[in-house]
Coordinates of C-alpha atoms in Angstrom, one line a residue:
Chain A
X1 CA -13.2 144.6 30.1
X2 CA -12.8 141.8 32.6
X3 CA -11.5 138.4 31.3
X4 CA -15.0 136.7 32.3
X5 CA -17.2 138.8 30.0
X6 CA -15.4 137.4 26.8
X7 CA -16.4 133.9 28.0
X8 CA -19.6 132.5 25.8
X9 CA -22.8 133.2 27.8
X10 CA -23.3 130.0 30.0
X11 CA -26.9 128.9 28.9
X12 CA -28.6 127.6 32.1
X13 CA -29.7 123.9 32.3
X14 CA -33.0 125.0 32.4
X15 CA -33.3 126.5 28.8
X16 CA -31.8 123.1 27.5
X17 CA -33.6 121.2 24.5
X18 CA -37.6 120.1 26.2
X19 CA -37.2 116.4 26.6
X20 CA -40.0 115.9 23.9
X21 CA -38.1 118.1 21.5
X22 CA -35.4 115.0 22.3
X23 CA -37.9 112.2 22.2
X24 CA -38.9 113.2 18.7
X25 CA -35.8 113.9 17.2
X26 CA -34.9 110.6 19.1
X27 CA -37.4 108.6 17.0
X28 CA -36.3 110.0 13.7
X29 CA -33.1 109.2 13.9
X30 CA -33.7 105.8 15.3
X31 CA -35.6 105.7 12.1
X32 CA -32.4 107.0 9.8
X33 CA -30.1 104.2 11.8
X34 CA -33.6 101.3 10.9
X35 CA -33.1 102.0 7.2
X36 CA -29.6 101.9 7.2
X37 CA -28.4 99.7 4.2
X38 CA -25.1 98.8 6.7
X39 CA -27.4 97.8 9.0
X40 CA -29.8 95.9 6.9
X41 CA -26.4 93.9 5.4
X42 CA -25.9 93.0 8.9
X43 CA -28.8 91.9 9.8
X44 CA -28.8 89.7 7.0
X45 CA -25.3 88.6 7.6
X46 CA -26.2 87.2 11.2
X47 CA -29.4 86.0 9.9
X48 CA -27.6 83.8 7.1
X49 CA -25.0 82.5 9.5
X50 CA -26.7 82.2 12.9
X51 CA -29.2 80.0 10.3
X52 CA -25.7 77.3 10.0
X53 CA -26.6 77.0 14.0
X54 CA -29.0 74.3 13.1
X55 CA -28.0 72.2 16.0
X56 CA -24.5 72.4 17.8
X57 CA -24.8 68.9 20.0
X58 CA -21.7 67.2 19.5
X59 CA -19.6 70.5 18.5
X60 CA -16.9 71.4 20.6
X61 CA -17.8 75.1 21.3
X62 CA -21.6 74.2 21.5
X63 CA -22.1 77.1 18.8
X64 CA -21.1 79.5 21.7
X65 CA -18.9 81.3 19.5
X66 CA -21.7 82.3 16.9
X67 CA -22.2 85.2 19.2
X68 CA -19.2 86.6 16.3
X69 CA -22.2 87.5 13.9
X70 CA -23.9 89.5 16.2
X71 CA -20.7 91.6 17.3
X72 CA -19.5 91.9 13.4
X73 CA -22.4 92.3 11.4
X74 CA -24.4 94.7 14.1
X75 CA -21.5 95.9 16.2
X76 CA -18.4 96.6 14.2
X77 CA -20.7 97.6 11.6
X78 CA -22.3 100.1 13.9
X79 CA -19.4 101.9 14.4
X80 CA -19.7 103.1 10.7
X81 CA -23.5 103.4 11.1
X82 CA -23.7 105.5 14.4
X83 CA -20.5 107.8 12.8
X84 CA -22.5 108.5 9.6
X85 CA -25.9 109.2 11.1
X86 CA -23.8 112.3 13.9
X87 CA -22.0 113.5 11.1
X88 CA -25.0 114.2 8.7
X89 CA -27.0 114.8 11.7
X90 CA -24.1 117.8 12.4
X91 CA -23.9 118.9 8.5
X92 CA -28.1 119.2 8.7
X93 CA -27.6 121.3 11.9
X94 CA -24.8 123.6 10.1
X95 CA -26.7 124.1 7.0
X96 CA -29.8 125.2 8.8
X97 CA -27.6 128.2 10.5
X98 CA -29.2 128.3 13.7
X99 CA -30.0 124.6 14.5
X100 CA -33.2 124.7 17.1
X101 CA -31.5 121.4 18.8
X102 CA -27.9 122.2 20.2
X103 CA -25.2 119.5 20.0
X104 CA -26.1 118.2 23.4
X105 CA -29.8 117.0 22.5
X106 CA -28.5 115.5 18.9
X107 CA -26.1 113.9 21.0
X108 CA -28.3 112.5 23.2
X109 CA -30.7 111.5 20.3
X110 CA -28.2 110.0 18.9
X111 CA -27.5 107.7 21.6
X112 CA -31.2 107.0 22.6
X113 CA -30.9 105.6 18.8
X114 CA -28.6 103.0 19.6
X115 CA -31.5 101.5 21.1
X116 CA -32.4 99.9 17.5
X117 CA -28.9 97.2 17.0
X118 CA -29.1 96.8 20.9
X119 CA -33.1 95.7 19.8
X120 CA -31.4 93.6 17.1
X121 CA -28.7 92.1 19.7
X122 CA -31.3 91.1 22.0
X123 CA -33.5 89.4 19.6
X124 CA -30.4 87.6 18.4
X125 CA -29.5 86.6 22.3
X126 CA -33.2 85.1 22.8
X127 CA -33.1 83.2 19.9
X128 CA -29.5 82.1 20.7
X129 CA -30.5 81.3 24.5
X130 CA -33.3 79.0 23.2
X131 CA -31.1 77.4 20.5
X132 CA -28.4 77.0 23.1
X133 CA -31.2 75.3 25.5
X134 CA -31.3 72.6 23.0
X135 CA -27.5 72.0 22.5
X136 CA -26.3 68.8 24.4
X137 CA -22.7 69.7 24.9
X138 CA -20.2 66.7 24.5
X139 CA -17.6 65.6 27.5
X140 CA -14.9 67.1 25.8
X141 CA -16.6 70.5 24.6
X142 CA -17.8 73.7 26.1
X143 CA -18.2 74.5 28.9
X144 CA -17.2 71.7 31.2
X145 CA -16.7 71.1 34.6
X146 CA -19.6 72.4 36.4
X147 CA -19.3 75.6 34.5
X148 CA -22.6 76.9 32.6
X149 CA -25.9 78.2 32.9
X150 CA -25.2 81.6 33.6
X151 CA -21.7 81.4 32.7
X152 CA -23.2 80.4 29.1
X153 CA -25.7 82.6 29.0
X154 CA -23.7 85.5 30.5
X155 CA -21.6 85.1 27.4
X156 CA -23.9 84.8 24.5
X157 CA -25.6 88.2 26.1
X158 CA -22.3 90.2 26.8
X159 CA -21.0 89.4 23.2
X160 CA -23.8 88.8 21.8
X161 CA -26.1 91.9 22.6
X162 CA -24.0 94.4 24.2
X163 CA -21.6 94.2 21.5
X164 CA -24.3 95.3 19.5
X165 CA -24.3 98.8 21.7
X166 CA -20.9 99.0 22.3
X167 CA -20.0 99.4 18.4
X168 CA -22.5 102.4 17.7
X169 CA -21.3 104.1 20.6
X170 CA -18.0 103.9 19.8
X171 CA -19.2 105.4 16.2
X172 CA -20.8 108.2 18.0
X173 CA -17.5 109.3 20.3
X174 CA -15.4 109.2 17.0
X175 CA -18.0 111.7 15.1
X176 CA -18.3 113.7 18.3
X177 CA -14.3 113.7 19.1
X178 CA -12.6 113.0 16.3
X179 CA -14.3 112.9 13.0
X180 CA -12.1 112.4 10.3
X181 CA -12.3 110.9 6.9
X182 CA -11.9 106.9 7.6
X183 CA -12.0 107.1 10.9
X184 CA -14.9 104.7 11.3
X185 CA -13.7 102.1 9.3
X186 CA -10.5 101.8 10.3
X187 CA -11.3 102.0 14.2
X188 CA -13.5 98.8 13.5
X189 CA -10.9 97.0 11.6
X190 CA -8.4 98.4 14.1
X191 CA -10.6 96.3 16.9
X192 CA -10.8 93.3 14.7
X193 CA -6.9 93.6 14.7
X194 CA -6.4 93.6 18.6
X195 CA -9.1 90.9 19.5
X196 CA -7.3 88.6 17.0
X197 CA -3.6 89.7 18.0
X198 CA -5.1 89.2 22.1
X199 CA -6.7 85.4 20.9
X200 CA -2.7 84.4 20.1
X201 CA -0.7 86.4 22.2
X202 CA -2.4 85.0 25.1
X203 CA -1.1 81.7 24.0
X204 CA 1.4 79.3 26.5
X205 CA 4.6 80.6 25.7
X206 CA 3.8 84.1 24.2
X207 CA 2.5 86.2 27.2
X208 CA 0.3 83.6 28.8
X209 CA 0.3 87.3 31.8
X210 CA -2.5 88.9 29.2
X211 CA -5.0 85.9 29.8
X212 CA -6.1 87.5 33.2
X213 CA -6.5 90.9 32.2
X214 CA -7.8 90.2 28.9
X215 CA -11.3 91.0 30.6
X216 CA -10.5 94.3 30.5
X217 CA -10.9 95.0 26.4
X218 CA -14.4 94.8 25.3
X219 CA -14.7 91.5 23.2
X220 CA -12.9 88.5 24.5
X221 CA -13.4 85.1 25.4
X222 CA -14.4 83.1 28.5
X223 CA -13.2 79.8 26.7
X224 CA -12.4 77.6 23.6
X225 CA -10.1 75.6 21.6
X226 CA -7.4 77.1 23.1
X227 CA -5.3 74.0 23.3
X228 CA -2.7 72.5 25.4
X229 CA 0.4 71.0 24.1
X230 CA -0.2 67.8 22.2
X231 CA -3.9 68.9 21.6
X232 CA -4.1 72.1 20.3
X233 CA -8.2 72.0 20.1
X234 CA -8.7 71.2 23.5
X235 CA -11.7 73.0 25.0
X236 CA -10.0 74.9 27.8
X237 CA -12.0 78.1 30.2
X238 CA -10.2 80.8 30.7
X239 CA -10.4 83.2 34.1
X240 CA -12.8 85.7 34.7
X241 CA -16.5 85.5 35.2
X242 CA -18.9 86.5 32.0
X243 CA -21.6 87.7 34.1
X244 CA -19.9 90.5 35.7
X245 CA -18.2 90.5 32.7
X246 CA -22.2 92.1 31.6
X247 CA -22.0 94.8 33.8
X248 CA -18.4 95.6 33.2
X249 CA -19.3 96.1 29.3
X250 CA -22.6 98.5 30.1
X251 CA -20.3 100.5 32.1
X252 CA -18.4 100.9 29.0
X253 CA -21.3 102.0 27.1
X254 CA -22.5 104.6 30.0
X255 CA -19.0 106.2 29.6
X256 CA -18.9 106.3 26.1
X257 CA -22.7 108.2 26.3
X258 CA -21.6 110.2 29.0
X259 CA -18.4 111.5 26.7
X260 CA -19.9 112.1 23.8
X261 CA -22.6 114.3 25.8
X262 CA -19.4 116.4 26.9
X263 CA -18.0 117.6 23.9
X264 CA -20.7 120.2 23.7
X265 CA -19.2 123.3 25.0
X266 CA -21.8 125.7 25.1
X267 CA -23.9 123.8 27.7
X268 CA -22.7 123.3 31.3
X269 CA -20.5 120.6 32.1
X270 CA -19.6 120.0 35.5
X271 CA -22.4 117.3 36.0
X272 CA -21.1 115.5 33.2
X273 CA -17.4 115.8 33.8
X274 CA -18.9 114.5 37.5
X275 CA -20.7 111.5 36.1
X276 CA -17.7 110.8 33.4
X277 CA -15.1 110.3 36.8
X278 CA -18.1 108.2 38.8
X279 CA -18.6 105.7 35.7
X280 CA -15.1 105.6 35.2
X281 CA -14.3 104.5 38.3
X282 CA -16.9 102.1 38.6
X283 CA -16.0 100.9 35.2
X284 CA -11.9 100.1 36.6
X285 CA -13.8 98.5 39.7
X286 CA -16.6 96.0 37.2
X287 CA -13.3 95.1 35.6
X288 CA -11.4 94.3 38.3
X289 CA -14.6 92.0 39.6
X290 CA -14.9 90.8 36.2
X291 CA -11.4 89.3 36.1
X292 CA -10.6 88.3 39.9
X293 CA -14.3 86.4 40.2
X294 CA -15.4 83.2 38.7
X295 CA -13.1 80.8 37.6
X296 CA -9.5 82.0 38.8
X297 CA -7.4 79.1 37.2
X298 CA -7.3 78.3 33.5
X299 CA -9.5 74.9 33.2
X300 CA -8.4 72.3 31.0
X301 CA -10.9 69.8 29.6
X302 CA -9.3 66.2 30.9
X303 CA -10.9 64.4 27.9
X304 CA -9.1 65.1 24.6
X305 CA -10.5 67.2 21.8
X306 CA -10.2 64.0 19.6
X307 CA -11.3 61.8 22.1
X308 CA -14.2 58.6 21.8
X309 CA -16.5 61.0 24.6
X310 CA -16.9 63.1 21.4
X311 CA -19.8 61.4 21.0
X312 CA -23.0 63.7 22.2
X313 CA -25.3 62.3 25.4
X314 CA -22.7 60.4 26.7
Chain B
X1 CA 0.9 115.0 -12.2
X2 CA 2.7 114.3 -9.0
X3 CA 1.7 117.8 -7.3
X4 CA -2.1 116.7 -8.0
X5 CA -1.1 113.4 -6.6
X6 CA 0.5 115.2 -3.8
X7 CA -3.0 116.9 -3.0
X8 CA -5.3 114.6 -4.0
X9 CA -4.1 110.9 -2.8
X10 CA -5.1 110.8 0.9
X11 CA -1.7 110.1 1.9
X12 CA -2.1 109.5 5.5
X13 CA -5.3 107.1 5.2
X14 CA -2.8 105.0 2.6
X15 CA -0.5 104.8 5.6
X16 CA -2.6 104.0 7.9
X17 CA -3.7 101.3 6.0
X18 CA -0.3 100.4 4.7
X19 CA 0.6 99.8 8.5
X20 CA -2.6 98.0 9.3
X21 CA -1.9 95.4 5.9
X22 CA 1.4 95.2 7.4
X23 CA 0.5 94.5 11.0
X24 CA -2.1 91.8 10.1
X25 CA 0.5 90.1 7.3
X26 CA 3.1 89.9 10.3
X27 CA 0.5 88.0 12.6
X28 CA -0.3 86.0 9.6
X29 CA 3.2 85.0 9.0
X30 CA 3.9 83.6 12.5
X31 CA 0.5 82.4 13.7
X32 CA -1.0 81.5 10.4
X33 CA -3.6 79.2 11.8
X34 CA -4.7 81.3 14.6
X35 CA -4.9 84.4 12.5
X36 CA -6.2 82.9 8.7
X37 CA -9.2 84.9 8.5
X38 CA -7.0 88.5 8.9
X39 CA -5.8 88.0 5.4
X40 CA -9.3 88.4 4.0
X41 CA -9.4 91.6 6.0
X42 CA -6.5 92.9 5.0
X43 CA -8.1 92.0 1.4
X44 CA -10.6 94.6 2.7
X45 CA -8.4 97.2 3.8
X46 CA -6.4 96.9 1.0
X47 CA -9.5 97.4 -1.8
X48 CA -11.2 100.2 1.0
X49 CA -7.9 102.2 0.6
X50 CA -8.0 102.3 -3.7
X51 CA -11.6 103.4 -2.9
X52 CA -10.5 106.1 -1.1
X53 CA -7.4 106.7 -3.3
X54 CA -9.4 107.3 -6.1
X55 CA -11.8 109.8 -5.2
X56 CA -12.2 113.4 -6.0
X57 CA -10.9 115.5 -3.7
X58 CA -12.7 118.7 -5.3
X59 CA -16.0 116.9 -6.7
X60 CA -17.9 120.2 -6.4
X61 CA -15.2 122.7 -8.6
X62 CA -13.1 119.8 -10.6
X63 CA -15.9 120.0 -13.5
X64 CA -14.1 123.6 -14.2
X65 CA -10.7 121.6 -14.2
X66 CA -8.9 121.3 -17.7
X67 CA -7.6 118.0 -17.1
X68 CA -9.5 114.7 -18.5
X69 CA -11.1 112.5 -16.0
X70 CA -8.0 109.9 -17.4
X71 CA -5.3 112.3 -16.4
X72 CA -6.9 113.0 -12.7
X73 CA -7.3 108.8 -12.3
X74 CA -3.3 108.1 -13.7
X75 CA -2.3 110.8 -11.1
X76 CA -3.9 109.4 -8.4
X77 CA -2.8 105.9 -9.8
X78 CA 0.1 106.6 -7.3
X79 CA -1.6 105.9 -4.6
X80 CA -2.7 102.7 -5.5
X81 CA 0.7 102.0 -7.2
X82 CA 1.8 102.3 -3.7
X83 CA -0.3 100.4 -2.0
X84 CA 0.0 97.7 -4.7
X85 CA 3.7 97.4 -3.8
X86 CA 3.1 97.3 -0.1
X87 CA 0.4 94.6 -0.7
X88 CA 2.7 92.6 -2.6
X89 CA 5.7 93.1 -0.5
X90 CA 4.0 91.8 2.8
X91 CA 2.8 88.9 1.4
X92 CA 5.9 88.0 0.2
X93 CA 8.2 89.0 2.8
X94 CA 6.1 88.4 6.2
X95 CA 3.2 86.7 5.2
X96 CA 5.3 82.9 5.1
X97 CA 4.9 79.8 3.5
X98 CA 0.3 80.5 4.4
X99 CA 0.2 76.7 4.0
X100 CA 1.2 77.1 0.1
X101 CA -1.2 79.8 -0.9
X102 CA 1.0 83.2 -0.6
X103 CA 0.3 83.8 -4.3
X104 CA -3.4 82.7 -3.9
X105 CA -3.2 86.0 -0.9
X106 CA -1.2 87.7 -3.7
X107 CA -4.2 87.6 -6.2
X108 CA -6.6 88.1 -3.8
X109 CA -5.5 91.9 -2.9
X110 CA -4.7 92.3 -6.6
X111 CA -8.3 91.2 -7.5
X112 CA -9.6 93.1 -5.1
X113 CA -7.6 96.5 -5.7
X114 CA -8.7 96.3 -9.3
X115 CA -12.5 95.8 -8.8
X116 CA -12.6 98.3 -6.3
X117 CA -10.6 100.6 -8.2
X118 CA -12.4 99.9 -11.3
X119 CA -16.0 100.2 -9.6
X120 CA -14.9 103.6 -7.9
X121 CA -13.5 105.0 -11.3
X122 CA -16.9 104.3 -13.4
X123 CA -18.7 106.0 -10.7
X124 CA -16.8 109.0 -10.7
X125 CA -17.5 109.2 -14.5
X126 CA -20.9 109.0 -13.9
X127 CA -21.0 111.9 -11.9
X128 CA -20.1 111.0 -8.0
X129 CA -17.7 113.0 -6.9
X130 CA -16.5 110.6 -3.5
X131 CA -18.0 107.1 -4.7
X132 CA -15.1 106.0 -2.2
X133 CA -16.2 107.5 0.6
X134 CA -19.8 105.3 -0.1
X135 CA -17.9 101.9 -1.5
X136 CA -15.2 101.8 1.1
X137 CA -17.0 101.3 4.8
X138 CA -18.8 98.8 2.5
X139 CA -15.8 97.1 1.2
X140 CA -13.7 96.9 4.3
X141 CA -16.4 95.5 6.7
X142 CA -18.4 93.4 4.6
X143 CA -14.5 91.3 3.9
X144 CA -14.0 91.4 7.7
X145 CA -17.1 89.9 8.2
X146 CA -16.9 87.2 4.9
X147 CA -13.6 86.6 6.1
X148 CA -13.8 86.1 9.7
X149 CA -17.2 84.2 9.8
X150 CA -17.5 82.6 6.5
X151 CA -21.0 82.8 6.6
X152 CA -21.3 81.4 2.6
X153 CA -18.3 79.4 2.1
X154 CA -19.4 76.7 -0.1
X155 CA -21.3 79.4 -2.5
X156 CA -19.7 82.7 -2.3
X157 CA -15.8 81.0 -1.7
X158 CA -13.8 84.4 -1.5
X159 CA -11.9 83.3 1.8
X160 CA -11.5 79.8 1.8
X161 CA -9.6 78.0 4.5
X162 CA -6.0 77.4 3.8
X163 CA -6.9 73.1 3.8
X164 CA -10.6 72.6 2.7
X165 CA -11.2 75.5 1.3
X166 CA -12.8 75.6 -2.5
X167 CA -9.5 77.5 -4.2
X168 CA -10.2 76.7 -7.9
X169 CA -13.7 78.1 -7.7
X170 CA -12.1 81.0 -5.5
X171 CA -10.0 81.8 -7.7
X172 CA -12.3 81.6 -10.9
X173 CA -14.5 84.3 -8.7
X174 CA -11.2 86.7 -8.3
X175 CA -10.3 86.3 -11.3
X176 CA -13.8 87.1 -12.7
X177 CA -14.7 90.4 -9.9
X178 CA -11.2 91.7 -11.6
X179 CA -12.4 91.7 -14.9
X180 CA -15.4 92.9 -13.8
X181 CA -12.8 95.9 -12.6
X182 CA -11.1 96.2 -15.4
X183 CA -14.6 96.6 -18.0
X184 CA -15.6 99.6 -15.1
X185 CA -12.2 101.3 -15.5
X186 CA -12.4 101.2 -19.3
X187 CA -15.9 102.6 -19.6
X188 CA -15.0 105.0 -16.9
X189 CA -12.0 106.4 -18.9
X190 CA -12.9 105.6 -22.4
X191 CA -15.3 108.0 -24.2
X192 CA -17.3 105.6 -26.2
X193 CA -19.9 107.1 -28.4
X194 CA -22.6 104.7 -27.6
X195 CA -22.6 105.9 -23.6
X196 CA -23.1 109.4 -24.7
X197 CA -26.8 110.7 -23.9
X198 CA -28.5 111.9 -26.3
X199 CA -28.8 115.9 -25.8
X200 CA -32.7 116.7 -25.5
X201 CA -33.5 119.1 -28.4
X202 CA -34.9 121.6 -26.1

């Protein structure tokens, strides 16, 4: 017997799930990740503390760093969500022996379910966008120097929203690649870590190097009370520009998509592995526009972060 | 005891955690008001690791099991012993001065490991075989969140900040979720007559 008629029969693309089989499996499960009780807490939780956002004029940061509800309570939480939801989705296909979707089309449901926090996300942004209409930003807050408008908004949709994406698909690669017990949770807490440990390390004097590439990990910031010596809650805007900064993350999201598609074996994969190298690459090249566009030299605010300009509609 | 320890405790989720608590307690220590907010997730990981310490392994054949319910928890106690000691050890040896409230941090983790612990204990004696697997993702990311956004600080203080922060009425709450902790271990591993269900006479 010849070493190719061991291999599993290659089932062609055209026997593959009907796409309505998909739409409908689609809809339940963007249904299972609606009534999530993780995702209702996080709702919630941005509700309660986007609703402190009553009015930023006069705050430093212009309530531009609320975008953190969104990407905690939706994002991070997703990961957990979107890990759950494959995993039972897998141990229903199991126990019903010969499952009539394969792993690819629950895959793909799956993902076409993420659709629901990105929903969330983007209701948050629009609400954020029109509350961040309103904000008068003081002299010595954020952003300054003929930086805003798009920057701004670029900002509170890449965080805000995307994030909101970006967590669940992160959940579904784990289930798909590497589900083990905890996995979930500690990957999100794991990303909490490294944001944090990036916010300090790219301090003067620590390895000031990482403020430029920064762009490249999927939450970071375009600006804040970084500080300077003397003042450490000057406003200061880092490099990089948060509207490619947009694109850069959705390529993110693509890739992820695209990789949890392949871990199906039993379906053809050469398109995939094709599309995988293609986003990949144009991920690498989104980042690299992300960091060398926009502003190119860390801005510092003139006016001090104490200063009598405090004062809003000056 | 210690071979049922041995199989039961998920070892390498308690080191996992163990180096995350670690990692965040270190970046504490030398960026303290950068970082606050990572002690109330290391609160988190700390309390989502007893969750997972304590359950059952074998849910589904351990009803067969001669041992008592008390006997299963003790063993698996080790885990949380462990974790206790690394808690208290990286407070204490990389966490700092934390602007006078290392033993505040202390009593947090503490408070925390014992609610948890006790919650996850009277559900497996109700019957769940992996109530850590359900309270843990819980646990850990609901903290994170608390602690990184503070979304109810003046009514729900359980991360205050290290200046302004409420600490008498955050302690008061810690204090109070562990005795909450403790009440759940003891009706979890006591068998008190008034908990018993009546058998139906059918």
């Amino acid at each position: 017997m010849s070493a190719d008629a061991t291999r599993l029969p290659v089932v062609p693309a055209s026997s593959a799930a009907p796409a309505s089989a998909v739409g409908r499996l689609a809809v339940t499960e963007a249904g299972r990740y609606a009534r999530h009780p993780l995702l209702l807490i996080g709702v919630v939780l941005t509700a309660v503390l986007s609703a402190q956002w009553r009015d930023a004029t006069g705050e430093l940061d212009s309530g531009l760093t609320y975008v953190l509800a969104p990407a905690l309570f939706i994002g991070v939480f997703g990961i957990v969500v979107m890990y759950r939801l494959t995993r039972s989705s897998d141990r229903l296909a199991e126990a019903s022996g010969s499952p009539a979707l394969g792993m690819r089309a629950r895959t793909a449901a799956l993902a076409w379910a993420v659709l629901v926090p990105f929903s969330a996300g983007l209701l948050w942004f629009v609400w954020a966008a029109w509350r961040y209409s309103t904000t008068v930003t003081p002299p010595n807050g954020l952003p300054f120097g003929g930086v805003g408008g798009s920057w701004s908004y670029a900002w509170l949709f890449s965080l805000g929203a995307v994030s909101c994406a970006g967590g669940p698909i992160i959940g579904l690669d784990l289930a798909r690649w590497f589900p083990r017990r905890g996995i979930a949770v500690v990957t999100g807490v794991l990303l909490v870590i490294a944001s944090m440990a990036l916010n300090v390390l790219m301090q003067p004097g620590v390895l000031e190097g990482l403020r430029y590439v920064r762009v490249f990990w999927p939450f970071t910031w375009f600006g804040g009370q970084f500080g300077i010596e003397g003042d450490e809650n000057r406003t200061v805007i880092l490099t990089g520009s948060p509207e490619w900064y947009v694109a850069y993350l959705v390529s993110l999201c693509a890739l992820g998509i695209l990789v949890a598609l392949y871990r199906d074996r039993e379906r053809p994969r050469e398109r995939l592995r094709v599309g995988i190298v293609v986003t990949t690459i144009a991920a690498v090249v989104l980042g690299v526009i992300t960091m060398t566009s926009g502003v190119q030299e860390t801005m510092v605010n003139p006016i001090p972060s104490t200063g009598a300009a405090a004062s809003p509609g000056e | 005891m210690l071979a049922h320890a041995r199989v039961a405790v998920p070892w390498a989720l308690v080191l996992v955690c163990s180096v995350m608590i670690v990692v965040m307690l270190a970046l504490l220590g030398r960026w303290p008001g950068q970082t606050w907010a990572l002690g109330g997730v290391a609160v988190g990981a700390l309390a989502g690791a007893v969750a997972w310490c304590l359950d059952e392994p074998l849910a589904e054949i351990v009803g067969a099991a001669a041992r008592h319910l008390r006997w299963r928890l003790a063993s698996q106690g080790l885990g949380v012993a462990v974790l206790a000691m690394v808690w208290v050890a990286a407070v204490m040896v990389l966490g700092g001065d934390l602007f006078g409230r290392r033993s505040d941090l202390v009593l947090q983790g503490l408070a925390a490991m014992v609610a948890v612990g006790g919650m996850t204990a009277w559900l497996r004696s109700r019957g769940s075989g992996h109530p850590g697997r359900v309270l843990a993702p819980y646990v850990v990311l609901i903290s994170a969140g608390l602690a990184i956004t503070r979304p109810l600080a003046r009514q729900l203080p359980l991360f205050p900040l290290p200046y302004e922060g409420p600490w008498a009425a955050s302690r008061v709450l810690w204090v109070l979720l562990a005795g909450i902790g403790v009440g759940a271990l003891l009706l979890a591993v006591t068998d008190a007559r008034w908990r018993r269900r009546p058998v139906s006479p059918r």
